[in-house]
Tab-separated table of C-alpha atoms and ligand atoms in Angstrom:
chain	number	residue	atom	x	y	z
I	1	MET	CA	0.000	0.000	0.000
I	2	LEU	CA	1.225	3.468	-0.832
I	3	ASP	CA	1.924	5.790	2.065
I	4	LYS	CA	0.169	9.177	2.295
I	5	ASP	CA	3.109	11.123	0.845
I	6	SER	CA	3.685	8.853	-2.152
I	7	LEU	CA	-0.034	8.724	-2.926
I	8	TRP	CA	-0.351	12.491	-2.669
I	9	GLN	CA	2.761	12.946	-4.834
I	10	LYS	CA	1.210	10.820	-7.583
I	11	LEU	CA	-2.147	12.575	-7.251
I	12	SER	CA	-0.667	16.035	-7.426
I	13	ASP	CA	1.369	14.997	-10.480
I	14	GLN	CA	-1.938	14.006	-12.109
I	15	PHE	CA	-3.498	17.338	-11.214
I	16	ARG	CA	-0.438	19.165	-12.491
I	17	SER	CA	-0.675	17.554	-15.909
I	18	ASN	CA	-4.439	18.018	-16.125
I	19	THR	CA	-4.956	21.594	-14.919
I	20	THR	CA	-3.570	25.052	-15.586
I	21	ASP	CA	-0.604	26.357	-13.605
I	22	LEU	CA	-2.897	28.876	-11.973
I	23	THR	CA	-5.323	26.221	-10.748
I	24	TYR	CA	-2.477	24.044	-9.611
I	25	ASP	CA	-0.734	26.829	-7.673
I	26	THR	CA	-3.953	28.054	-6.086
I	27	TRP	CA	-5.699	24.862	-5.084
I	28	ILE	CA	-3.374	21.863	-5.264
I	29	LYS	CA	-0.002	23.132	-4.128
I	30	PRO	CA	-1.070	24.309	-0.645
I	31	VAL	CA	-2.580	20.899	0.227
I	32	LYS	CA	-0.823	18.653	2.738
I	33	PRO	CA	-1.460	14.925	3.086
I	34	ILE	CA	-2.192	14.048	6.725
I	35	SER	CA	-3.000	10.358	6.724
I	36	PHE	CA	-3.982	7.447	4.498
I	37	ASP	CA	-5.461	4.239	5.865
I	38	GLY	CA	-5.963	2.402	2.588
I	39	SER	CA	-9.416	3.821	1.953
I	40	THR	CA	-9.521	7.360	3.334
I	41	LEU	CA	-6.985	10.008	2.376
I	42	THR	CA	-7.073	12.920	4.803
I	43	LEU	CA	-5.864	16.215	3.351
I	44	SER	CA	-5.271	19.467	5.162
I	45	LEU	CA	-6.223	22.740	3.408
I	46	PRO	CA	-5.367	26.346	4.291
I	47	SER	CA	-8.920	27.795	4.422
I	48	GLU	CA	-12.624	27.007	4.307
I	49	LEU	CA	-12.634	28.453	0.823
I	50	HIS	CA	-10.155	25.825	-0.283
I	51	ARG	CA	-12.251	23.142	1.394
I	52	ASP	CA	-15.449	24.317	-0.396
I	53	TYR	CA	-13.654	24.449	-3.722
I	54	TRP	CA	-12.143	21.011	-3.260
I	55	LYS	CA	-15.503	19.481	-2.359
I	56	GLU	CA	-17.304	21.156	-5.260
I	57	GLN	CA	-14.716	21.054	-8.008
I	58	LEU	CA	-11.785	18.778	-7.378
I	59	ALA	CA	-12.877	15.869	-5.178
I	60	ALA	CA	-14.370	13.955	-8.115
I	61	ASN	CA	-11.099	14.235	-10.055
I	62	LEU	CA	-9.174	13.087	-7.034
I	63	ILE	CA	-11.305	9.962	-6.677
I	64	GLU	CA	-10.848	9.218	-10.370
I	65	TYR	CA	-7.064	9.698	-10.297
I	66	ALA	CA	-6.778	7.730	-7.065
I	67	PHE	CA	-8.658	4.849	-8.666
I	68	VAL	CA	-6.250	4.842	-11.614
I	69	ILE	CA	-3.265	4.884	-9.261
I	70	THR	CA	-4.403	2.374	-6.627
I	71	LYS	CA	-7.114	0.449	-8.471
I	72	GLY	CA	-9.234	1.035	-5.362
I	73	ASN	CA	-11.938	3.399	-4.163
I	74	ILE	CA	-10.356	6.153	-2.130
I	75	GLU	CA	-12.457	8.648	-0.196
I	76	PRO	CA	-10.929	12.065	0.386
I	77	LYS	CA	-11.479	13.736	3.739
I	78	PHE	CA	-10.727	17.448	4.101
I	79	ILE	CA	-9.625	19.181	7.248
I	80	LEU	CA	-8.174	22.637	7.845
I	81	ASP	CA	-4.557	23.513	8.617
I	82	SER	CA	-5.807	25.349	11.694
I	83	ASP	CA	-7.405	22.124	12.986
I	84	VAL	CA	-4.154	20.284	12.442
I	85	ASN	CA	-2.259	22.995	14.337
I	86	GLN	CA	-4.709	22.923	17.199
I	87	GLU	CA	-4.534	19.178	17.395
I	88	ALA	CA	-0.762	19.381	17.387
I	89	GLN	CA	-0.838	21.806	20.292
I	90	GLU	CA	-3.187	19.604	22.252
I	91	LYS	CA	-1.210	16.443	21.486
I	92	PRO	CA	2.453	17.423	21.302
I	93	VAL	CA	3.493	13.764	21.544
I	94	ASP	CA	2.008	12.928	18.170
I	95	ASN	CA	5.105	13.379	16.049
I	96	SER	CA	3.514	12.877	12.660
I	97	VAL	CA	1.029	15.670	13.214
I	98	GLN	CA	3.646	17.842	14.865
I	99	GLN	CA	5.867	17.582	11.840
I	100	GLU	CA	3.073	18.647	9.537
I	101	SER	CA	2.446	21.737	11.583
I	102	ASP	CA	6.137	22.586	11.637
I	103	ASN	CA	6.164	22.508	7.870
I	104	ASP	CA	3.338	24.980	7.961
I	105	GLU	CA	5.677	27.557	9.382
I	106	PHE	CA	7.525	28.387	6.059
I	107	SER	CA	5.067	29.237	4.909
I	108	PHE	CA	-5.297	39.153	-4.197
I	109	SER	CA	-19.048	52.322	-18.859
I	110	LYS	CA	-17.878	51.426	-21.720
I	111	GLU	CA	-14.455	52.130	-20.362
I	112	ASN	CA	-13.439	49.670	-17.731
I	113	HIS	CA	-10.308	51.528	-16.473
I	114	LEU	CA	-8.437	48.298	-15.834
I	115	ASN	CA	-4.671	48.247	-15.683
I	116	PRO	CA	-3.632	45.346	-17.998
I	117	ASN	CA	-0.621	44.580	-15.776
I	118	TYR	CA	-2.815	43.699	-12.820
I	119	THR	CA	-3.247	40.036	-13.644
I	120	PHE	CA	-3.264	36.780	-11.696
I	121	ASP	CA	-0.087	35.805	-13.543
I	122	ASN	CA	1.759	38.811	-12.080
I	123	PHE	CA	0.436	38.257	-8.602
I	124	ILE	CA	2.638	36.408	-6.133
I	125	ILE	CA	0.744	34.275	-3.663
I	126	GLY	CA	1.895	34.272	-0.030
I	127	LYS	CA	0.449	33.553	3.364
I	128	GLY	CA	-1.011	37.055	3.733
I	129	ASN	CA	-2.995	36.998	0.493
I	130	GLN	CA	-3.643	33.311	-0.167
I	131	MET	CA	-7.286	33.387	0.801
I	132	ALA	CA	-7.933	36.686	-1.023
I	133	HIS	CA	-6.292	35.298	-4.154
I	134	ALA	CA	-8.333	32.095	-4.037
I	135	ALA	CA	-11.579	34.048	-3.586
I	136	ALA	CA	-10.670	36.406	-6.437
I	137	LEU	CA	-10.060	33.467	-8.737
I	138	ILE	CA	-13.409	31.877	-7.933
I	139	VAL	CA	-15.221	35.152	-8.522
I	140	SER	CA	-13.474	35.629	-11.872
I	141	GLU	CA	-14.685	32.171	-12.879
I	142	GLU	CA	-18.222	32.452	-11.591
I	143	PRO	CA	-19.126	36.080	-10.920
I	144	GLY	CA	-22.312	36.775	-8.995
I	145	LYS	CA	-22.574	33.221	-7.678
I	146	LEU	CA	-20.672	32.395	-4.532
I	147	TYR	CA	-19.107	35.410	-2.928
I	148	ASN	CA	-21.178	38.520	-3.427
I	149	PRO	CA	-19.993	41.043	-2.555
I	150	LEU	CA	-16.334	40.101	-2.386
I	151	PHE	CA	-14.750	42.526	0.045
I	152	PHE	CA	-10.971	42.899	0.339
I	153	TYR	CA	-9.594	44.860	3.233
I	154	GLY	CA	-6.088	45.562	4.550
I	155	GLY	CA	-3.327	48.168	4.777
I	156	VAL	CA	-2.066	50.324	1.923
I	157	GLY	CA	-0.069	48.881	-0.940
I	158	LEU	CA	-0.795	45.231	-0.191
I	159	GLY	CA	-2.343	44.311	-3.555
I	160	LYS	CA	-6.086	44.901	-3.070
I	161	THR	CA	-6.434	46.915	-6.285
I	162	HIS	CA	-4.214	44.475	-8.132
I	163	LEU	CA	-6.300	41.447	-7.146
I	164	MET	CA	-9.588	43.239	-7.785
I	165	GLN	CA	-8.511	44.226	-11.277
I	166	ALA	CA	-7.094	40.757	-11.928
I	167	ILE	CA	-10.668	39.483	-11.584
I	168	GLY	CA	-11.792	41.923	-14.281
I	169	ASN	CA	-8.854	41.219	-16.581
I	170	LYS	CA	-9.243	37.444	-16.346
I	171	ARG	CA	-12.981	37.586	-16.866
I	172	LEU	CA	-12.534	39.766	-19.959
I	173	GLU	CA	-9.859	37.443	-21.289
I	174	ASP	CA	-12.077	34.365	-20.867
I	175	HIS	CA	-15.409	36.078	-21.641
I	176	PRO	CA	-14.785	39.276	-23.641
I	177	GLU	CA	-18.518	40.026	-23.729
I	178	THR	CA	-18.558	40.662	-19.957
I	179	ASN	CA	-19.319	44.219	-18.929
I	180	VAL	CA	-16.756	45.063	-16.255
I	181	LYS	CA	-16.558	48.421	-14.540
I	182	TYR	CA	-13.809	49.492	-12.156
I	183	VAL	CA	-13.954	52.809	-10.301
I	184	THR	CA	-12.469	54.337	-7.215
I	185	SER	CA	-15.003	55.458	-4.639
I	186	GLU	CA	-13.979	59.062	-5.418
I	187	ALA	CA	-14.767	58.549	-9.123
I	188	PHE	CA	-18.159	57.088	-8.170
I	189	THR	CA	-18.823	60.122	-5.950
I	190	ASN	CA	-17.698	62.606	-8.629
I	191	ASP	CA	-19.783	60.924	-11.333
I	192	PHE	CA	-22.787	61.018	-9.048
I	193	ILE	CA	-22.353	64.709	-8.163
I	194	ASN	CA	-21.842	65.603	-11.844
I	195	ALA	CA	-24.935	63.621	-12.773
I	196	ILE	CA	-27.036	65.567	-10.281
I	197	GLN	CA	-25.606	68.897	-11.369
I	198	THR	CA	-26.231	68.188	-15.046
I	199	ASN	CA	-29.597	66.436	-14.588
I	200	ARG	CA	-28.263	63.152	-15.890
I	201	THR	CA	-29.005	60.827	-12.970
I	202	GLU	CA	-30.821	58.361	-15.242
I	203	GLU	CA	-27.753	58.043	-17.417
I	204	PHE	CA	-25.582	57.648	-14.300
I	205	ARG	CA	-27.786	54.807	-13.068
I	206	ARG	CA	-27.676	53.003	-16.394
I	207	GLU	CA	-23.929	53.379	-16.474
I	208	TYR	CA	-23.472	51.781	-13.063
I	209	ARG	CA	-26.252	49.221	-13.120
I	210	ASP	CA	-25.879	47.870	-16.607
I	211	VAL	CA	-22.728	45.947	-15.724
I	212	ASP	CA	-21.859	42.333	-14.922
I	213	ILE	CA	-19.081	43.132	-12.483
I	214	LEU	CA	-18.825	46.408	-10.572
I	215	MET	CA	-15.639	47.065	-8.663
I	216	VAL	CA	-15.350	49.983	-6.289
I	217	ASP	CA	-11.915	50.630	-4.817
I	218	ASP	CA	-11.173	52.231	-1.444
I	219	ILE	CA	-14.745	52.561	-0.226
I	220	GLN	CA	-13.539	53.962	3.094
I	221	PHE	CA	-13.787	57.311	1.244
I	222	PHE	CA	-17.604	56.927	1.279
I	223	ALA	CA	-17.288	57.869	4.956
I	224	GLN	CA	-19.529	60.812	5.780
I	225	LYS	CA	-20.824	61.160	2.188
I	226	GLU	CA	-24.510	60.604	2.907
I	227	GLY	CA	-25.861	61.246	-0.611
I	228	THR	CA	-23.282	59.019	-2.261
I	229	GLN	CA	-23.940	56.237	0.237
I	230	GLU	CA	-27.667	56.456	-0.488
I	231	GLU	CA	-27.036	56.152	-4.229
I	232	PHE	CA	-24.543	53.368	-3.766
I	233	PHE	CA	-27.038	51.493	-1.599
I	234	HIS	CA	-29.500	51.465	-4.528
I	235	THR	CA	-26.784	50.557	-7.028
I	236	PHE	CA	-25.725	47.707	-4.777
I	237	ASN	CA	-29.271	46.360	-4.357
I	238	ASP	CA	-29.972	46.549	-8.060
I	239	LEU	CA	-26.828	44.654	-9.004
I	240	TYR	CA	-27.132	42.160	-6.184
I	241	ASN	CA	-30.761	41.353	-6.971
I	242	ASN	CA	-29.791	40.705	-10.566
I	243	ASP	CA	-26.950	38.364	-9.572
I	244	LYS	CA	-24.298	40.770	-10.768
I	245	GLN	CA	-20.947	40.627	-9.031
I	246	ILE	CA	-19.798	43.406	-6.717
I	247	VAL	CA	-16.177	43.639	-5.574
I	248	LEU	CA	-15.124	46.188	-2.990
I	249	THR	CA	-11.919	47.180	-1.249
I	250	SER	CA	-11.224	49.209	1.840
I	251	ASP	CA	-8.343	49.828	4.198
I	252	ARG	CA	-10.469	48.489	7.081
I	253	VAL	CA	-13.462	46.278	7.850
I	254	PRO	CA	-16.847	47.882	7.029
I	255	GLN	CA	-17.743	48.180	10.729
I	256	GLU	CA	-14.804	50.497	11.211
I	257	ILE	CA	-15.529	52.917	8.361
I	258	PRO	CA	-16.727	56.064	10.106
I	259	LYS	CA	-20.289	57.120	9.431
I	260	LEU	CA	-21.000	54.279	7.033
I	261	GLN	CA	-24.742	53.546	7.079
I	262	GLU	CA	-25.600	50.416	9.037
I	263	ARG	CA	-27.495	48.944	6.081
I	264	LEU	CA	-24.357	49.217	3.916
I	265	VAL	CA	-22.181	47.722	6.652
I	266	SER	CA	-24.477	44.722	6.872
I	267	ARG	CA	-24.739	44.299	3.090
I	268	PHE	CA	-20.969	44.374	2.722
I	269	ALA	CA	-20.820	41.455	5.126
I	270	TRP	CA	-23.281	39.341	3.094
I	271	GLY	CA	-20.608	37.919	0.853
I	272	LEU	CA	-17.018	37.260	1.762
I	273	PRO	CA	-14.950	39.822	3.645
I	274	VAL	CA	-11.319	38.744	3.362
I	275	ASP	CA	-8.259	40.496	4.665
I	276	ILE	CA	-4.834	40.873	3.117
I	277	THR	CA	-1.922	41.112	5.516
I	278	PRO	CA	1.655	42.268	4.840
I	279	PRO	CA	3.868	39.782	2.974
I	280	ASP	CA	6.451	37.775	4.905
I	281	LEU	CA	10.101	37.779	3.873
I	282	GLU	CA	9.790	34.787	1.565
I	283	THR	CA	6.880	36.390	-0.308
I	284	ARG	CA	8.687	39.716	-0.525
I	285	ILE	CA	11.665	38.014	-2.127
I	286	ALA	CA	9.371	36.229	-4.599
I	287	ILE	CA	7.657	39.538	-5.475
I	288	LEU	CA	11.018	41.201	-6.083
I	289	LYS	CA	12.230	38.282	-8.208
I	290	ASN	CA	9.114	38.456	-10.325
I	291	LYS	CA	9.375	42.230	-10.719
I	292	ALA	CA	13.072	42.028	-11.594
I	293	LYS	CA	12.264	39.429	-14.242
I	294	LEU	CA	9.488	41.596	-15.722
I	295	ASP	CA	11.859	44.561	-15.850
I	296	ASN	CA	14.726	42.438	-17.264
I	297	LEU	CA	16.975	43.247	-14.308
I	298	VAL	CA	19.898	41.058	-13.354
I	299	ILE	CA	20.090	40.953	-9.556
I	300	PRO	CA	21.857	38.288	-7.464
I	301	ASN	CA	19.614	36.354	-5.073
I	302	ASP	CA	21.344	37.560	-1.926
I	303	THR	CA	20.879	41.153	-3.080
I	304	LEU	CA	17.164	40.531	-3.599
I	305	SER	CA	16.992	39.058	-0.101
I	306	TYR	CA	18.794	42.090	1.245
I	307	ILE	CA	16.233	44.481	-0.323
I	308	ALA	CA	13.352	42.339	0.933
I	309	GLY	CA	14.881	42.438	4.418
I	310	GLN	CA	15.121	46.211	4.341
I	311	ILE	CA	11.611	47.032	3.093
I	312	ASP	CA	8.928	45.176	4.963
I	313	SER	CA	6.076	47.689	5.131
I	314	ASN	CA	4.137	46.988	1.939
I	315	VAL	CA	4.505	45.893	-1.662
I	316	ARG	CA	4.247	49.388	-3.143
I	317	GLU	CA	7.247	50.504	-1.108
I	318	LEU	CA	9.063	47.321	-2.034
I	319	GLU	CA	8.518	48.042	-5.735
I	320	GLY	CA	9.498	51.673	-5.121
I	321	ALA	CA	12.761	50.532	-3.564
I	322	LEU	CA	13.515	48.332	-6.562
I	323	SER	CA	12.900	51.250	-8.967
I	324	ARG	CA	15.188	53.373	-6.863
I	325	VAL	CA	17.907	50.745	-7.010
I	326	GLN	CA	17.424	50.426	-10.764
I	327	ALA	CA	17.733	54.193	-11.265
I	328	TYR	CA	20.778	54.338	-9.001
I	329	SER	CA	22.517	51.594	-10.905
I	330	LYS	CA	21.888	53.381	-14.216
I	331	LEU	CA	23.119	56.652	-12.806
I	332	LYS	CA	26.329	55.131	-11.525
I	333	ASN	CA	26.595	52.793	-14.466
I	334	GLU	CA	27.265	49.879	-12.117
I	335	PRO	CA	25.639	46.466	-11.820
I	336	ILE	CA	23.127	45.899	-9.005
I	337	THR	CA	24.987	44.441	-6.053
I	338	THR	CA	24.256	44.428	-2.324
I	339	ASP	CA	26.759	47.278	-1.849
I	340	LEU	CA	25.028	49.358	-4.470
I	341	VAL	CA	21.624	48.617	-2.917
I	342	TYR	CA	22.936	49.652	0.463
I	343	GLU	CA	23.974	53.019	-1.006
I	344	ALA	CA	20.759	53.421	-2.968
I	345	LEU	CA	18.454	52.707	-0.056
I	346	ARG	CA	20.331	54.699	2.561
I	347	GLY	CA	18.416	57.889	1.758
I	348	LEU	CA	15.152	55.989	1.724
I	349	LYS	CA	15.721	54.602	5.193
I	350	LEU	CA	16.492	58.117	6.420
I	351	SER	CA	13.255	59.544	5.068
I	352	GLN	CA	11.369	56.621	6.576
I	353	ASP	CA	13.017	57.314	9.907
I	354	ASN	CA	11.693	60.860	9.903
I	355	ARG	CA	8.152	59.588	9.493
I	356	GLN	CA	5.918	59.505	12.566
I	357	LEU	CA	5.251	55.967	13.657
I	358	SER	CA	1.521	55.201	13.705
I	359	ILE	CA	-0.641	52.691	15.565
I	360	VAL	CA	-1.367	51.054	12.203
I	361	ASP	CA	2.390	50.565	11.601
I	362	ILE	CA	2.642	48.846	14.963
I	363	GLN	CA	-0.425	46.687	14.327
I	364	ASN	CA	0.914	45.589	10.933
I	365	LYS	CA	4.284	44.725	12.360
I	366	VAL	CA	2.970	42.833	15.379
I	367	ALA	CA	0.408	40.933	13.291
I	368	SER	CA	2.993	39.792	10.758
I	369	TYR	CA	5.523	38.956	13.496
I	370	PHE	CA	3.048	36.631	15.227
I	371	HIS	CA	1.431	35.423	11.970
I	372	ILE	CA	-2.064	36.555	12.900
I	373	SER	CA	-4.521	38.696	10.936
I	374	ILE	CA	-5.093	42.392	11.635
I	375	ASN	CA	-8.730	41.476	12.164
I	376	ASP	CA	-7.853	39.097	14.982
I	377	LEU	CA	-5.356	41.545	16.435
I	378	LYS	CA	-8.105	44.171	16.689
I	379	GLY	CA	-10.913	41.743	17.445
I	380	LYS	CA	-12.319	40.074	20.523
I	381	LYS	CA	-10.981	36.514	20.353
I	382	ARG	CA	-9.665	35.331	23.697
I	383	MET	CA	-7.122	32.698	22.604
I	384	LYS	CA	-3.719	33.255	24.177
I	385	SER	CA	-2.041	33.182	20.741
I	386	ILE	CA	-4.075	36.284	19.843
I	387	VAL	CA	-4.505	38.047	23.195
I	388	MET	CA	-0.783	38.265	23.814
I	389	PRO	CA	0.096	39.913	20.441
I	390	ARG	CA	-2.894	42.257	20.925
I	391	GLN	CA	-1.616	43.328	24.327
I	392	ILE	CA	1.899	43.724	22.973
I	393	ALA	CA	0.603	45.940	20.131
I	394	MET	CA	-1.306	48.089	22.633
I	395	TYR	CA	1.742	48.308	24.861
I	396	LEU	CA	3.970	49.374	21.948
I	397	SER	CA	1.357	51.880	20.716
I	398	ARG	CA	1.446	53.435	24.156
I	399	GLU	CA	5.197	53.401	24.383
I	400	MET	CA	6.203	54.359	20.858
I	401	THR	CA	3.522	56.846	19.783
I	402	SER	CA	2.024	59.913	21.426
I	403	ASN	CA	-1.557	58.669	21.044
I	404	SER	CA	-3.916	58.854	24.022
I	405	LEU	CA	-5.265	55.715	25.709
I	406	PRO	CA	-8.815	56.236	24.331
I	407	LYS	CA	-7.399	56.719	20.830
I	408	ILE	CA	-5.389	53.509	21.117
I	409	GLY	CA	-8.482	51.671	22.373
I	410	LYS	CA	-10.474	53.018	19.415
I	411	GLU	CA	-7.846	51.811	16.925
I	412	PHE	CA	-8.086	48.334	18.424
I	413	GLY	CA	-11.686	47.744	17.385
I	414	GLY	CA	-13.223	50.320	19.733
I	415	LYS	CA	-11.969	49.019	23.062
I	416	ASP	CA	-12.231	50.950	26.290
I	417	HIS	CA	-9.153	52.839	27.551
I	418	THR	CA	-9.127	50.662	30.699
I	419	THR	CA	-8.476	47.637	28.446
I	420	VAL	CA	-5.412	49.427	27.073
I	421	ILE	CA	-4.178	50.253	30.582
I	422	HIS	CA	-4.637	46.630	31.605
I	423	ALA	CA	-2.702	45.422	28.520
I	424	CYS	CA	0.174	47.859	29.133
I	425	ASP	CA	0.442	46.904	32.812
I	426	LYS	CA	0.305	43.232	32.013
I	427	ILE	CA	3.045	43.332	29.364
I	428	ALA	CA	5.241	45.587	31.543
I	429	GLU	CA	4.856	43.016	34.310
I	430	ILE	CA	5.618	39.978	32.136
I	431	ILE	CA	8.719	41.415	30.470
I	432	LYS	CA	10.316	41.857	33.837
I	433	LEU	CA	10.273	38.080	34.238
I	434	ASP	CA	10.211	36.623	30.740
I	435	ALA	CA	13.447	37.011	28.773
I	436	ASP	CA	11.963	35.469	25.619
I	437	LEU	CA	9.125	37.946	25.489
I	438	ARG	CA	11.567	40.766	26.222
I	439	LYS	CA	13.599	39.690	23.207
I	440	GLU	CA	10.510	39.411	20.984
I	441	ILE	CA	9.400	42.916	21.901
I	442	ALA	CA	12.909	44.255	21.340
I	443	ASP	CA	12.933	42.608	17.884
I	444	ILE	CA	9.607	44.188	16.955
I	445	LYS	CA	10.745	47.564	18.226
I	446	SER	CA	13.958	47.491	16.257
I	447	ALA	CA	12.041	46.483	13.120
I	448	LEU	CA	9.773	49.475	13.697
I	449	ASN	CA	12.695	51.900	14.132
K	1	ATP	N1	1.243	39.711	-4.235
K	1	ATP	C1	1.678	40.597	-5.128
K	1	ATP	N2	2.367	40.190	-6.201
K	1	ATP	C2	2.836	41.079	-7.099
K	1	ATP	N3	2.640	42.414	-7.020
K	1	ATP	C3	1.955	42.871	-5.971
K	1	ATP	C4	1.427	42.000	-4.975
K	1	ATP	N4	0.791	42.741	-4.047
K	1	ATP	C5	0.889	44.011	-4.449
K	1	ATP	N5	1.590	44.104	-5.611
K	1	ATP	C6	1.936	45.334	-6.330
K	1	ATP	O1	2.098	46.354	-5.343
K	1	ATP	C7	1.595	47.584	-5.806
K	1	ATP	C8	0.536	48.080	-4.830
K	1	ATP	O2	-0.594	47.229	-4.892
K	1	ATP	P1	-2.106	47.760	-4.880
K	1	ATP	O3	-2.185	49.132	-5.519
K	1	ATP	O4	-2.969	46.698	-5.441
K	1	ATP	O5	-2.321	47.911	-3.314
K	1	ATP	P2	-3.626	48.343	-2.518
K	1	ATP	O6	-3.744	47.353	-1.430
K	1	ATP	O7	-4.790	48.507	-3.427
K	1	ATP	O8	-3.202	49.743	-1.912
K	1	ATP	P3	-4.129	51.027	-1.552
K	1	ATP	O9	-4.842	50.668	-0.306
K	1	ATP	O10	-3.105	52.093	-1.348
K	1	ATP	O11	-5.058	51.308	-2.698
K	1	ATP	C9	1.043	47.329	-7.198
K	1	ATP	O12	2.013	47.698	-8.157
K	1	ATP	C10	0.824	45.822	-7.239
K	1	ATP	O13	0.986	45.294	-8.547
């Protein structure tokens, strides 16, 4: 009998030769075989989205391939990586499961206004955007069906616009007849105001409702715009009721957008809200490699790693750093080496140093350090693996910024200032005794400086 790894190897080879690279990378590659008892193959998947997709779309293929390979009927069973991790924590003696979780550690008018470079092909998948990418792909394949609206949220420059437009570009490539419209929330607002001023509201409505996919970017700018929100509410309902796809992005969850009407907040949560978190080092290196290849730049691997180590805020700044290095190398007429990068980025680091550190910077850093989502960091979950990073982020916000306690509480999902005081006291108390935690906090602080 084949063991779980050999069976999975053969199965994934089958999938690789029978599907596109995109499908393979999105759905097959992240799967880990957990056990195989001769009839049931248990597979661990990164998210519920992956599990739904496997059950709906891929399980039948798996059974077929498994039959060809083993000449027997194999049932797949799907569990989530998080379940495996939890089980591993509860049962640390179970080496096979422990090993799996260790491996886990390595590791989105007539004019559509789409940027043709924002494609799935140019998008590097990492831990922070895996779920968003998978959801985007599903929506591009079956708009208006499963996840409506699809709502991406997360910090600046993390790829929300890219992923959103990739949906539009892929859909148009596969189905050129699709009517896709991408706008920023400001463009929506301006069009609406112009329509009122020029008595062309009917035309405006046709323009926005006669589409198959409507994408509105950065909807946090709807905050406090009552009239626009009212109009968008009707646009939303019209599209939704006609099974048209809506894709939205924001820098925060709908509940946290100031003065956003309750009925919009609740509608935005009907579909799939999915966050994008900052890329880890490995993903940053992969993004740089891809960008260097697209720009025909020759850069040694250790130099790429060096750049990725220096710029860890967001992908836009990472790309900015690479352009700066490129320009510097042209100016000096020298190849791109680590020494040259050091020179090129020195000024950049200085200007970053002069920037005021914000609570959001601290939240991003702490969340990526502890591999948790911003949502969890700011949320109410009481697991120790989340409470501790949350308290550390509050403590650092208090120590490293000049924000008041109520302001810090507000930025952590609207918590009371007494919660912040409690967190600060608690962390101050623990670091006196716990050298490991002291070191972790020092690491985070030096990364923030
Ligand atoms: N995973 C990725 N792979 C490749 N490129 C990426 C990735 N994520 C982001 N980028 C690139 O980083 C830049 C910034 O991304 P994008 O504009 O989509 O961010 P955003 O989250 O929409 O930011 P904002 O909130 O400021 O609108 C773009 O050039 C985009 O192509």
